Amino acid sequence: MADTASPIQLRQVREYLRNGYRSLLDMSDFAHRSAQEQDLVLCHRALAAEAARILSGCDAGEAAAAVVDGPGDHGIDAVIISPSGSDIWFVQAKWSDRAQARIDDGDALKMLYGLSRLANRQYDGFNSRIRALSTRIDSALSSPQCQVNLVLALATGDGRLTQQAEERLVQAKGEFGFKDRTSLNVRALGLADFYSAARADAVPAPVRLIAHLTHGWYGIDTPYRSWAGSISAGELASWYESHGPQLFDPHLRRDQPDQPRPELVEQLVSRPEEFWYLNNGITLLCDQVTRHYFSRKVSGHPVRLDLDNARIINGAQTTAAVTRAVLKHPEVGDLARVNLRIICLDDASPDDAAKISRAAGSDSRVTTLGDIAAADPHQRVIRNEMMHFLNKRYAYQHGELVPAPATGCTVQEAALALACAHPDATVIANAAVPATGKNDPLAGIYDRLFGQKLDASQIWESVLLLRETRTVVAGAVVGASTAVQQVIEHGELFIAHLLFQDASAVVAETRETPSFHSWLSPRTRQIVEVLTDTLERLYGAHVFLAAVFTDPTRCKELAADVKRSLADQPFPSNETRSRSRRRPNAISALVGHGRLADGTRLMFQPSAIEERAIGEWLREDPSRYLATWTNDPRHPLIWAVDGQAYSPTGLVQRIWQAANWDKAPGVVQGVARWVVPGEGSLVELAAELAPVWPTDDSGL
């Protein structure tokens, strides 16, 4: 178990638990409590359920049904029993939004007291959830082979108990009431265990196939164990019916296996016996092969191959056509045979596996970032983590819809962000080369960008920071000289790279993406000024800028020189830099926690001064009071009057303007003016998520 926990682990585990158990857990006893109370109890119960799932191997639905938390639980939050009754787990969970959960001596005593009552079949005083399990609990505890497990599930990094609690439980292992008939184990799970389980769950289970080579085959042992033979069309169709798109290597998913070419289907149906001669068949990779001979263990004799982590790397259209033909004409399954080539990569390096996979897919197609990303299994992990932990979409395969900025990003945007974040300036030089035809410059540096196997949160934070820096860099053009405008136009990514290096310490420290605008704007102008002077000093006043910013050698030289010059100059404002490390503002908190659902209705609550000045105008049209919430961190409010998106402060000022209030104040805290009826203002809702929030509105 890990000894430390990070905020990113807590945040990701919380989202994983919410998404995985919200629809499964019984929360009816908290239906009339506040949203904050409901969320805390949901996380607490989901933590107990997840502990039961991890240790017993049951699915999430069974784990949720095992939760017995509530009045009368006597310190037991979940009970899960193995199907054979040989193991029973009693779980006590402690959730903390600050990763500071602890189980003390009182908690241990409460759990042991409840357990002793269950051992003695004393169910009076227990809640209905535990009483419903009484028969199964009695059966398990009365079995001589029963293994009793006390599980302490803690939302903290090290999962440690207090010394008194640990001593109490160790003592119980030797003194428990039915020690002569059963054994008692004590297990503590910490945040690191739940984080590992969440990440493992984000990766789909590998596909396992059985291939019957009964019509002759030959094998090769070096450099990789391989088999070449044929299988029936019916067997191939059954693979796809069982596993669907998971049967294919990621770079083939774009071939739309549910839409086969009509001529292939017609060929199968009209001349199934000839299909083996007219089609190249499929190529399949796997990580391990187990052979089962039907008779003699001789090459070419009938054999069954069990394939672990199998994926088709060539033949998506063939598979689609065979499946379609067999579904429409079942007799084709026995009449047609399909060429099959199997390559076992148990001794191959990951690089070799990727190389074989890409080469088998096409002759020269894999030249773009999208092609390489589609062939990389880690991209699927990133996508699943984005959805599980951040509730964001990540598009990396051909044909996928590009998500709106507020809802996610593409692999292209992620790659640019990672290029800016890379400490080596030669990387950003390669990224800045314009794409031509099928030659994508980002494809050539793919391993340098994604080779570190960054998790989804690190990538998403880099994307947000790139968006922020691009906005500020574009703003630096306003009022600048022609020379400076040219530097910004050609060197946008290079400038972003320099800004990323300055901002990386803040991002790494907080693991969040707060608003850097107050710091970025003056720092950007400072960088542009130094960069412009350095370019002229190193290369002259008439240098071809496009050639400089796409030349790795020059970029490395230029970045080192600019950084030395910047090191001699202070940051524009120490105050603004320290402010960037504060908590995110109210809107960032509400969006980050998903506190309000899209479409939530809000009402403008004017102050006494506003009521006197524009109250009559507001009452002329009730829609002037109304706005709809969207989870956009910058412009979350849609005004009912014009359907446009605004920040809370921006919409208040827009209302003042529409009402022709000439003497309106210069500033306003917009988050205090917009109220969710029956729940409170935006600033009050944000205060429920954290005890202290900035008093200013930070432009929102």
XYZ file of C-alpha atoms in Angstrom:
700
model
C 0.000 0.000 0.000
C 1.298 3.438 -0.867
C 2.273 5.750 1.981
C 1.148 8.966 0.379
C -1.901 10.328 -1.406
C -2.231 13.198 -3.836
C -5.201 15.457 -4.504
C -5.407 14.044 -8.023
C -5.875 10.519 -6.614
C -8.620 11.682 -4.266
C -10.380 13.576 -7.045
C -10.204 10.687 -9.472
C -11.334 8.105 -6.919
C -14.256 10.352 -5.965
C -15.390 10.685 -9.585
C -14.886 6.970 -10.169
C -17.041 6.108 -7.156
C -19.726 8.627 -8.093
C -19.958 7.478 -11.694
C -19.798 3.781 -10.858
C -22.242 3.603 -7.954
C -24.604 6.600 -8.146
C -27.251 4.597 -10.025
C -26.685 1.396 -8.022
C -26.753 2.479 -4.374
C -29.924 2.906 -2.315
C -29.944 6.570 -1.219
C -33.653 6.829 -0.439
C -32.988 7.504 3.261
C -31.143 10.696 2.273
C -33.543 11.861 -0.408
C -34.579 14.955 1.541
C -31.105 15.963 2.706
C -28.956 18.644 1.105
C -26.977 17.851 -2.030
C -23.733 18.136 -0.068
C -24.889 15.600 2.545
C -26.096 13.251 -0.175
C -22.749 13.442 -1.942
C -20.770 12.672 1.224
C -22.955 9.661 2.037
C -22.803 8.479 -1.575
C -18.991 8.545 -1.487
C -18.965 6.794 1.899
C -21.247 3.986 0.744
C -19.546 3.686 -2.628
C -16.186 3.340 -0.845
C -17.597 0.441 1.201
C -19.044 -1.159 -1.933
C -15.785 -0.794 -3.855
C -13.838 -2.400 -1.015
C -16.253 -5.336 -1.139
C -15.853 -5.560 -4.915
C -12.045 -5.442 -4.814
C -11.663 -8.159 -2.194
C -14.509 -10.512 -3.131
C -14.287 -10.219 -6.904
C -18.014 -9.547 -7.298
C -19.396 -7.030 -9.794
C -20.434 -3.467 -8.954
C -24.123 -4.336 -8.728
C -23.514 -7.068 -6.167
C -21.164 -4.784 -4.250
C -23.796 -2.022 -4.095
C -26.381 -4.513 -2.864
C -23.979 -5.529 -0.085
C -24.008 -2.027 1.470
C -25.854 -1.983 4.819
C -24.786 1.479 6.004
C -27.330 3.441 8.017
C -28.794 3.665 11.516
C -28.476 0.309 13.234
C -25.441 -0.879 11.259
C -23.290 -1.224 14.435
C -20.162 -0.069 12.622
C -20.610 -2.394 9.631
C -21.113 -0.606 6.312
C -21.117 -3.578 3.922
C -21.410 -7.368 4.137
C -20.433 -9.561 1.202
C -20.423 -13.367 1.236
C -18.735 -15.595 -1.334
C -21.077 -17.877 -3.340
C -19.710 -20.951 -1.566
C -20.018 -19.309 1.851
C -16.338 -19.962 2.590
C -15.520 -16.252 2.914
C -17.382 -13.359 4.464
C -16.243 -9.736 4.444
C -17.432 -7.107 6.932
C -16.505 -3.619 5.727
C -16.257 -0.403 7.679
C -15.634 2.647 5.484
C -14.477 6.168 6.259
C -14.684 8.820 3.545
C -12.981 12.214 3.745
C -12.993 14.943 1.101
C -9.539 15.901 2.393
C -8.012 12.410 2.358
C -7.768 12.471 6.164
C -10.023 9.550 7.095
C -9.034 7.639 10.230
C -10.481 4.723 12.177
C -9.902 5.109 15.898
C -10.353 2.836 18.904
C -14.055 3.707 19.202
C -14.722 2.743 15.578
C -12.911 -0.570 16.043
C -14.832 -1.337 19.232
C -18.144 -0.555 17.558
C -17.387 -2.880 14.646
C -16.187 -5.709 16.893
C -19.248 -5.385 19.109
C -21.519 -5.623 16.058
C -19.582 -8.614 14.775
C -19.833 -10.429 18.121
C -23.612 -9.937 18.112
C -23.834 -11.394 14.602
C -21.716 -14.368 15.691
C -24.187 -14.981 18.523
C -27.194 -14.502 16.188
C -28.416 -11.466 18.113
C -30.032 -9.435 15.297
C -32.227 -7.221 17.453
C -31.127 -3.616 17.084
C -29.650 -4.165 13.594
C -31.201 -2.392 10.624
C -33.391 -4.108 8.047
C -30.558 -4.413 5.524
C -28.475 -6.548 7.871
C -31.476 -8.542 9.097
C -32.291 -9.447 5.474
C -28.888 -11.156 5.316
C -29.267 -13.028 8.599
C -29.742 -16.476 7.070
C -26.680 -16.190 4.845
C -24.572 -14.671 7.636
C -25.557 -17.494 10.028
C -24.749 -20.115 7.407
C -21.326 -18.629 6.704
C -20.321 -18.104 10.332
C -21.396 -21.615 11.282
C -19.199 -23.195 8.621
C -15.904 -24.687 9.924
C -14.181 -23.518 6.731
C -15.448 -19.936 6.946
C -12.832 -17.200 6.667
C -13.970 -13.967 8.379
C -12.450 -10.765 7.009
C -12.652 -7.376 8.713
C -12.035 -4.695 6.096
C -11.247 -1.083 6.940
C -11.743 1.106 3.848
C -10.181 4.540 4.295
C -10.120 7.560 2.004
C -6.554 8.356 2.970
C -3.263 7.656 1.300
C -1.585 5.285 3.733
C -4.714 3.531 5.038
C -3.283 3.507 8.523
C -5.400 3.004 11.598
C -4.757 4.782 14.865
C -2.423 2.850 17.133
C -5.239 2.063 19.581
C -7.520 0.754 16.824
C -4.740 -1.373 15.357
C -3.936 -2.871 18.764
C -7.639 -3.520 19.397
C -8.056 -5.422 16.121
C -4.852 -7.421 16.562
C -6.098 -8.454 19.985
C -9.462 -9.445 18.510
C -7.784 -11.833 16.075
C -6.763 -14.003 19.032
C -9.776 -13.502 21.262
C -12.748 -13.420 18.932
C -15.763 -15.451 20.086
C -15.661 -18.147 17.419
C -11.879 -18.393 17.012
C -11.987 -22.190 17.345
C -14.264 -22.559 14.349
C -13.179 -19.764 12.048
C -10.159 -17.597 11.377
C -10.224 -13.821 11.427
C -8.243 -11.589 9.087
C -7.956 -7.812 9.258
C -7.299 -5.843 6.073
C -7.016 -2.070 5.575
C -7.429 -0.466 2.155
C -6.218 3.069 1.553
C -6.760 5.627 -1.171
C -3.872 4.239 -3.220
C -5.611 0.844 -3.392
C -8.837 2.410 -4.640
C -6.934 4.555 -7.136
C -5.190 1.476 -8.539
C -8.505 -0.345 -8.800
C -10.068 2.626 -10.595
C -7.265 2.798 -13.133
C -7.374 -0.956 -13.694
C -11.122 -0.752 -14.263
C -10.583 1.901 -16.931
C -8.734 -0.658 -19.081
C -11.071 -3.100 -20.871
C -10.528 -6.794 -20.191
C -8.400 -8.520 -22.850
C -10.136 -10.610 -25.479
C -9.644 -14.367 -25.241
C -10.341 -16.509 -28.308
C -10.276 -20.174 -29.285
C -9.122 -21.025 -32.812
C -9.615 -24.503 -34.301
C -7.051 -25.308 -37.028
C -8.422 -28.550 -38.448
C -7.636 -28.240 -42.167
C -3.858 -28.207 -42.069
C -1.480 -25.536 -40.821
C 2.190 -24.739 -40.417
C 4.083 -22.937 -37.678
C 7.175 -20.737 -37.265
C 9.082 -20.435 -33.983
C 11.455 -17.518 -34.632
C 11.597 -14.619 -34.172
C 7.990 -14.931 -32.942
C 5.854 -18.030 -32.596
C 3.352 -17.951 -35.463
C 0.714 -20.147 -37.076
C -0.811 -20.022 -40.550
C -3.939 -21.963 -41.403
C -7.664 -21.449 -41.792
C -10.840 -21.387 -39.709
C -14.470 -21.715 -40.693
C -16.445 -18.588 -41.511
C -18.837 -19.540 -38.727
C -16.039 -19.507 -36.156
C -14.856 -16.051 -37.233
C -18.433 -14.740 -37.131
C -18.861 -16.099 -33.591
C -15.769 -14.152 -32.501
C -17.253 -10.880 -33.646
C -20.694 -11.663 -32.240
C -19.097 -12.328 -28.831
C -16.654 -9.415 -28.669
C -17.774 -6.770 -31.159
C -15.313 -3.925 -31.873
C -13.096 -5.065 -28.973
C -11.969 -7.844 -31.320
C -10.011 -5.327 -33.398
C -6.748 -3.559 -32.787
C -7.567 0.141 -32.170
C -6.192 1.356 -35.495
C -8.787 -0.761 -37.349
C -11.805 0.531 -35.403
C -12.333 3.295 -37.947
C -13.055 0.725 -40.700
C -16.666 0.416 -39.493
C -16.834 -3.383 -39.226
C -20.632 -3.199 -39.060
C -20.685 -1.850 -42.638
C -18.880 -4.414 -44.822
C -18.284 -3.996 -48.515
C -21.275 -5.435 -50.423
C -19.075 -7.237 -52.959
C -17.393 -9.247 -50.186
C -20.729 -10.331 -48.758
C -21.995 -11.283 -52.224
C -18.817 -13.252 -52.895
C -19.319 -15.256 -49.707
C -22.993 -15.962 -50.308
C -22.739 -16.857 -53.999
C -19.397 -18.753 -53.970
C -18.489 -19.662 -50.359
C -16.184 -22.519 -51.436
C -13.983 -20.063 -53.354
C -13.603 -17.517 -50.587
C -10.343 -19.035 -49.311
C -8.778 -18.501 -52.776
C -10.077 -14.973 -53.329
C -9.476 -13.328 -49.938
C -6.288 -12.697 -47.971
C -8.032 -13.444 -44.670
C -7.078 -11.956 -41.319
C -3.957 -11.420 -39.218
C -4.254 -11.685 -35.474
C -1.874 -10.796 -32.634
C -1.991 -12.323 -29.168
C 0.161 -12.293 -26.049
C 0.075 -16.000 -25.247
C -0.966 -19.251 -26.935
C -1.891 -22.568 -25.332
C -2.048 -25.583 -27.674
C -4.402 -28.553 -27.319
C -3.866 -31.307 -29.931
C -6.794 -33.503 -30.842
C -4.599 -36.524 -31.612
C -0.901 -36.524 -32.486
C 1.297 -33.580 -31.487
C 2.556 -33.103 -35.029
C 2.672 -29.978 -37.145
C -0.354 -29.803 -39.424
C -2.530 -32.113 -37.345
C -5.777 -30.703 -35.893
C -5.156 -28.414 -32.936
C -7.057 -25.994 -30.731
C -5.281 -22.746 -29.883
C -6.314 -20.711 -26.826
C -5.327 -17.095 -27.498
C -4.896 -14.526 -24.706
C -5.305 -10.795 -25.398
C -6.147 -11.439 -29.026
C -6.745 -8.592 -31.491
C -7.187 -8.584 -35.246
C -4.704 -6.203 -36.861
C -5.617 -6.831 -40.485
C -8.946 -7.974 -41.904
C -11.652 -5.813 -40.362
C -13.631 -5.744 -43.594
C -13.222 -9.482 -44.043
C -14.532 -10.075 -40.530
C -17.462 -7.732 -41.146
C -18.384 -9.394 -44.426
C -18.153 -12.907 -42.979
C -20.307 -11.961 -39.993
C -22.959 -10.330 -42.185
C -23.055 -13.279 -44.588
C -23.287 -15.899 -41.819
C -26.088 -14.007 -40.065
C -28.138 -13.838 -43.263
C -27.197 -17.282 -44.592
C -26.068 -19.606 -41.755
C -24.988 -22.318 -44.188
C -22.097 -20.075 -45.282
C -20.514 -20.622 -41.868
C -19.702 -24.260 -42.694
C -19.005 -23.879 -46.418
C -16.527 -20.979 -46.391
C -13.058 -20.974 -44.864
C -10.983 -17.938 -43.969
C -7.207 -17.629 -44.072
C -5.815 -16.993 -40.593
C -2.359 -15.860 -39.521
C -1.599 -15.789 -35.771
C 1.465 -14.055 -34.293
C 2.247 -14.584 -30.605
C 4.119 -11.652 -29.045
C 4.935 -13.156 -25.651
C 8.659 -12.427 -26.164
C 8.259 -9.227 -28.188
C 8.916 -5.729 -26.865
C 6.073 -3.177 -26.852
C 7.808 -1.329 -29.711
C 7.903 -4.498 -31.819
C 4.232 -5.150 -31.143
C 3.270 -1.626 -32.215
C 5.459 -1.897 -35.320
C 3.887 -5.172 -36.425
C 0.403 -3.868 -35.722
C 0.892 -0.715 -37.760
C 2.644 -2.486 -40.648
C -0.083 -5.097 -40.979
C -2.845 -2.518 -41.194
C -1.724 -0.872 -44.418
C 1.265 -0.142 -46.569
C 1.742 3.560 -45.905
C -1.412 4.770 -44.196
C 0.094 5.192 -40.736
C 1.652 8.605 -41.295
C -0.669 10.804 -39.229
C -1.001 11.378 -35.536
C -4.497 9.888 -35.651
C -3.271 6.637 -37.193
C -0.501 6.177 -34.646
C -2.775 7.110 -31.736
C -5.420 4.634 -32.897
C -2.818 1.855 -32.810
C -1.628 2.736 -29.291
C -3.553 0.852 -26.545
C -2.689 3.599 -24.030
C -4.895 6.049 -25.925
C -7.893 3.928 -24.968
C -6.770 4.153 -21.336
C -6.613 7.954 -21.633
C -10.107 8.055 -23.126
C -11.556 5.847 -20.396
C -9.829 7.821 -17.652
C -11.123 11.077 -19.152
C -14.656 9.725 -18.942
C -14.353 7.910 -15.589
C -12.444 10.564 -13.667
C -13.168 13.870 -15.404
C -16.464 13.281 -17.224
C -14.792 14.548 -20.414
C -14.727 13.152 -23.952
C -11.447 12.348 -25.663
C -11.507 11.801 -29.436
C -8.495 9.983 -30.866
C -9.901 7.723 -33.574
C -10.808 8.608 -37.151
C -14.420 9.553 -37.668
C -15.135 10.486 -34.049
C -17.039 13.697 -33.432
C -14.885 16.543 -32.151
C -16.068 17.382 -28.618
C -16.995 20.940 -27.714
C -14.144 22.614 -25.781
C -16.037 22.528 -22.495
C -16.768 18.807 -22.852
C -13.372 17.455 -23.896
C -10.567 17.558 -26.459
C -8.993 15.693 -29.374
C -5.693 13.855 -29.504
C -4.382 16.625 -31.775
C -5.050 19.308 -29.176
C -3.592 17.100 -26.457
C -0.450 16.527 -28.530
C 0.080 20.264 -29.055
C -0.380 20.881 -25.338
C 2.138 18.164 -24.468
C 4.566 19.571 -27.036
C 4.333 22.981 -25.344
C 4.840 21.374 -21.949
C 7.893 19.387 -23.069
C 11.098 20.908 -21.655
C 13.022 20.328 -24.895
C 12.469 23.202 -27.338
C 13.273 20.942 -30.306
C 9.927 19.220 -29.704
C 7.963 22.428 -30.178
C 9.975 23.135 -33.337
C 8.810 19.851 -34.840
C 5.240 20.495 -33.722
C 5.242 23.873 -35.478
C 5.978 22.400 -38.932
C 2.846 22.750 -41.116
C 1.110 19.495 -42.018
C 1.113 18.558 -45.701
C -1.029 15.809 -47.157
C -0.630 12.726 -45.016
C 2.560 13.911 -43.330
C 1.653 15.041 -39.850
C 4.586 16.591 -37.955
C 3.092 15.466 -34.650
C 3.318 11.843 -35.819
C 7.104 12.057 -35.876
C 7.288 13.065 -32.215
C 4.459 10.861 -30.940
C 6.646 8.791 -28.621
C 8.198 11.909 -27.095
C 4.736 13.292 -26.362
C 2.857 10.226 -25.144
C 5.706 7.870 -24.294
C 5.659 8.861 -20.616
C 2.157 7.313 -20.233
C 0.719 10.420 -18.603
C -2.672 10.028 -16.965
C -5.790 11.793 -18.208
C -5.746 14.564 -15.605
C -2.204 15.634 -16.518
C -3.159 15.760 -20.188
C -6.400 17.668 -19.544
C -4.583 20.216 -17.367
C -2.072 20.790 -20.168
C -4.905 21.287 -22.678
C -6.598 23.868 -20.429
C -3.331 25.702 -19.956
C -2.673 25.734 -23.719
C -6.112 27.234 -24.337
C -5.453 29.914 -21.738
C -2.013 30.764 -23.099
C -3.261 30.936 -26.693
C -5.954 33.397 -25.637
C -3.428 35.589 -23.849
C -0.861 35.342 -26.672
C -3.518 36.417 -29.179
C -4.365 39.359 -26.929
C -0.741 40.489 -26.928
C -1.064 41.350 -30.648
C -3.416 44.249 -29.887
C -1.537 47.527 -30.110
C 1.801 45.836 -30.829
C 4.233 46.922 -33.531
C 4.399 45.123 -36.863
C 7.624 43.366 -35.863
C 6.079 42.076 -32.642
C 2.934 40.965 -34.459
C 5.072 38.914 -36.841
C 6.894 37.261 -33.948
C 3.592 36.360 -32.299
C 2.058 35.072 -35.533
C 4.930 32.725 -36.368
C 6.059 31.920 -32.841
C 2.742 31.340 -31.043
C 3.611 27.773 -30.020
C 7.165 28.732 -29.089
C 5.852 31.502 -26.816
C 3.380 29.044 -25.307
C 6.291 26.655 -24.699
C 8.134 29.337 -22.717
C 4.996 30.154 -20.729
C 4.444 26.468 -19.969
C 7.916 26.191 -18.492
C 7.187 29.088 -16.122
C 3.715 27.848 -15.218
C 4.611 24.164 -14.842
C 5.683 24.556 -11.222
C 2.280 25.971 -10.307
C 0.402 23.240 -12.191
C 2.504 20.473 -10.660
C 2.016 21.922 -7.194
C -1.774 22.254 -7.281
C -2.653 19.502 -9.768
C -5.467 21.816 -10.835
C -5.788 24.479 -13.503
C -6.666 27.771 -11.804
C -7.039 31.007 -13.720
C -3.580 32.182 -14.760
C -4.836 35.211 -16.665
C -3.693 37.809 -14.136
C -0.191 36.371 -14.283
C -0.065 35.199 -17.897
C -0.922 38.503 -19.527
C 2.000 40.580 -18.195
C 4.357 37.599 -18.380
C 3.423 37.030 -22.031
C 4.218 40.618 -22.956
C 7.512 40.325 -21.131
C 8.401 37.118 -23.013
C 7.388 38.589 -26.385
C 9.520 41.663 -25.763
C 12.598 39.617 -24.814
C 12.012 37.151 -27.683
C 11.762 39.958 -30.264
C 15.026 41.524 -29.082
C 16.783 38.140 -28.996
C 15.692 37.236 -32.525
C 17.103 40.479 -33.899
C 20.338 40.091 -31.924
C 20.928 36.487 -33.001
C 19.611 36.457 -36.566
C 19.198 40.051 -37.693
C 16.191 42.263 -38.310
C 15.079 40.537 -41.523
C 15.239 36.874 -40.555
C 12.633 34.511 -42.028
C 10.716 33.762 -38.818
C 8.895 30.673 -40.094
C 12.256 29.023 -40.701
C 13.487 29.878 -37.210
C 10.494 28.525 -35.308
C 10.483 25.213 -37.240
C 14.251 24.629 -36.970
C 15.032 22.402 -33.942
C 18.615 23.640 -33.599
C 17.660 27.297 -33.729
C 14.714 26.789 -31.387
C 16.943 25.141 -28.817
C 19.467 27.944 -29.089
C 16.779 30.623 -29.004
C 14.952 29.123 -26.004
C 18.168 28.917 -23.970
C 19.046 32.553 -24.759
C 15.543 33.860 -23.953
C 15.426 31.915 -20.689
C 18.773 33.387 -19.630
C 17.482 36.881 -20.336
C 14.231 36.222 -18.486
C 16.131 34.853 -15.509
C 17.631 38.307 -15.007
C 14.183 39.919 -14.988
C 11.613 39.563 -12.189
C 8.139 38.220 -12.789
C 5.789 41.085 -13.663
C 3.986 40.805 -10.315
C 4.737 38.568 -7.379
C 1.255 39.320 -6.068
C -0.496 38.015 -9.136
C 1.693 34.922 -9.214
C 0.882 34.050 -5.628
C -2.784 34.721 -6.315
C -2.726 32.142 -9.091
C -2.086 29.503 -6.445
C -5.190 30.307 -4.483
C -8.289 28.202 -4.612
C -10.206 28.365 -7.887
C -13.068 30.891 -7.958
C -16.680 29.963 -7.255
C -17.556 29.138 -10.867
C -14.481 26.921 -11.265
C -15.472 25.078 -8.096
C -19.080 24.565 -9.158
C -18.081 23.348 -12.611
C -15.236 21.194 -11.301
C -17.473 19.448 -8.767
C -20.413 19.138 -11.185
C -22.535 20.809 -8.503
C -25.228 22.027 -10.913
C -26.677 20.098 -13.824
C -26.882 21.689 -17.263
C -30.277 23.345 -17.631
C -30.617 24.372 -13.973
C -32.758 27.546 -13.763
C -31.262 30.567 -11.960
C -32.860 33.856 -10.936
C -31.327 37.311 -10.755
C -31.536 38.689 -7.214
C -30.947 42.455 -7.392
C -29.535 44.421 -4.484
C -31.574 47.173 -2.860
C -29.792 49.792 -4.988
C -30.409 47.787 -8.175
C -34.060 47.277 -7.224
C -34.580 51.032 -6.956
C -32.701 51.764 -10.156
C -33.866 49.020 -12.561
C -36.559 47.084 -10.668
C -39.388 48.499 -12.744
C -37.596 47.589 -15.967
C -36.999 44.052 -14.728
C -40.644 43.518 -13.823
C -41.814 44.528 -17.309
C -40.562 41.180 -18.617
C -40.090 38.322 -16.096
C -37.633 36.585 -18.445
C -35.156 39.364 -17.649
C -34.673 37.756 -14.229
C -33.997 34.270 -15.638
C -30.905 32.404 -16.821
C -29.996 28.770 -17.463
C -26.836 27.119 -16.171
C -24.283 25.319 -18.363
C -21.053 23.806 -17.055
C -18.819 26.219 -18.948
C -16.106 27.610 -16.616
C -16.087 31.024 -18.327
C -19.616 31.689 -19.572
C -21.974 29.407 -17.638
C -25.175 31.486 -17.821
C -27.567 31.614 -20.801
C -29.834 34.648 -20.494
C -33.493 33.900 -21.240
C -33.863 37.221 -23.082
C -31.310 36.772 -25.860
C -30.050 33.173 -25.523
C -26.427 34.351 -25.275
C -23.812 32.966 -22.871
C -22.350 35.178 -20.146
C -20.299 35.019 -16.996
C -22.354 35.860 -13.873
C -20.753 39.293 -13.621
C -20.964 39.839 -17.362
C -24.686 39.116 -17.372
C -25.341 41.504 -14.477
C -23.513 44.217 -16.390
C -25.445 43.312 -19.545
C -28.712 43.739 -17.595
C -27.547 47.156 -16.353
C -26.712 48.140 -19.921
C -30.049 46.923 -21.305
C -31.888 48.855 -18.566
C -29.949 52.026 -19.492
C -28.675 52.458 -15.939
C -26.253 55.314 -16.453
C -25.058 55.427 -12.849
C -24.299 51.713 -12.479
C -21.257 50.893 -10.308
C -17.991 49.885 -11.910
C -17.743 46.459 -10.255
C -20.125 43.798 -8.972
C -19.820 40.316 -7.483
C -21.967 38.505 -10.024
C -21.877 35.127 -8.264
C -23.744 36.699 -5.333
C -26.538 38.009 -7.590
C -27.534 34.720 -9.264
C -29.580 32.316 -7.143
C -30.782 28.730 -7.547
C -34.302 28.944 -6.072
C -34.526 27.090 -2.795
C -30.768 26.399 -2.617
C -28.900 29.708 -2.518
C -26.639 31.953 -4.551
C -23.748 30.658 -6.619
C -21.246 31.916 -4.064
C -23.169 30.146 -1.264
C -23.280 26.886 -3.210
C -19.537 27.144 -3.836
C -18.956 27.766 -0.124
C -20.578 24.387 0.587
C -17.832 22.747 -1.461
C -14.965 24.455 0.394
C -15.000 26.574 3.548
C -13.264 29.662 2.123
C -13.533 31.183 -1.343
C -12.074 34.348 -2.814
C -14.221 37.374 -2.115
C -13.643 38.821 -5.556
C -15.391 37.507 -8.635
C -12.221 37.260 -10.737
C -14.067 38.651 -13.730
C -16.861 36.120 -13.528
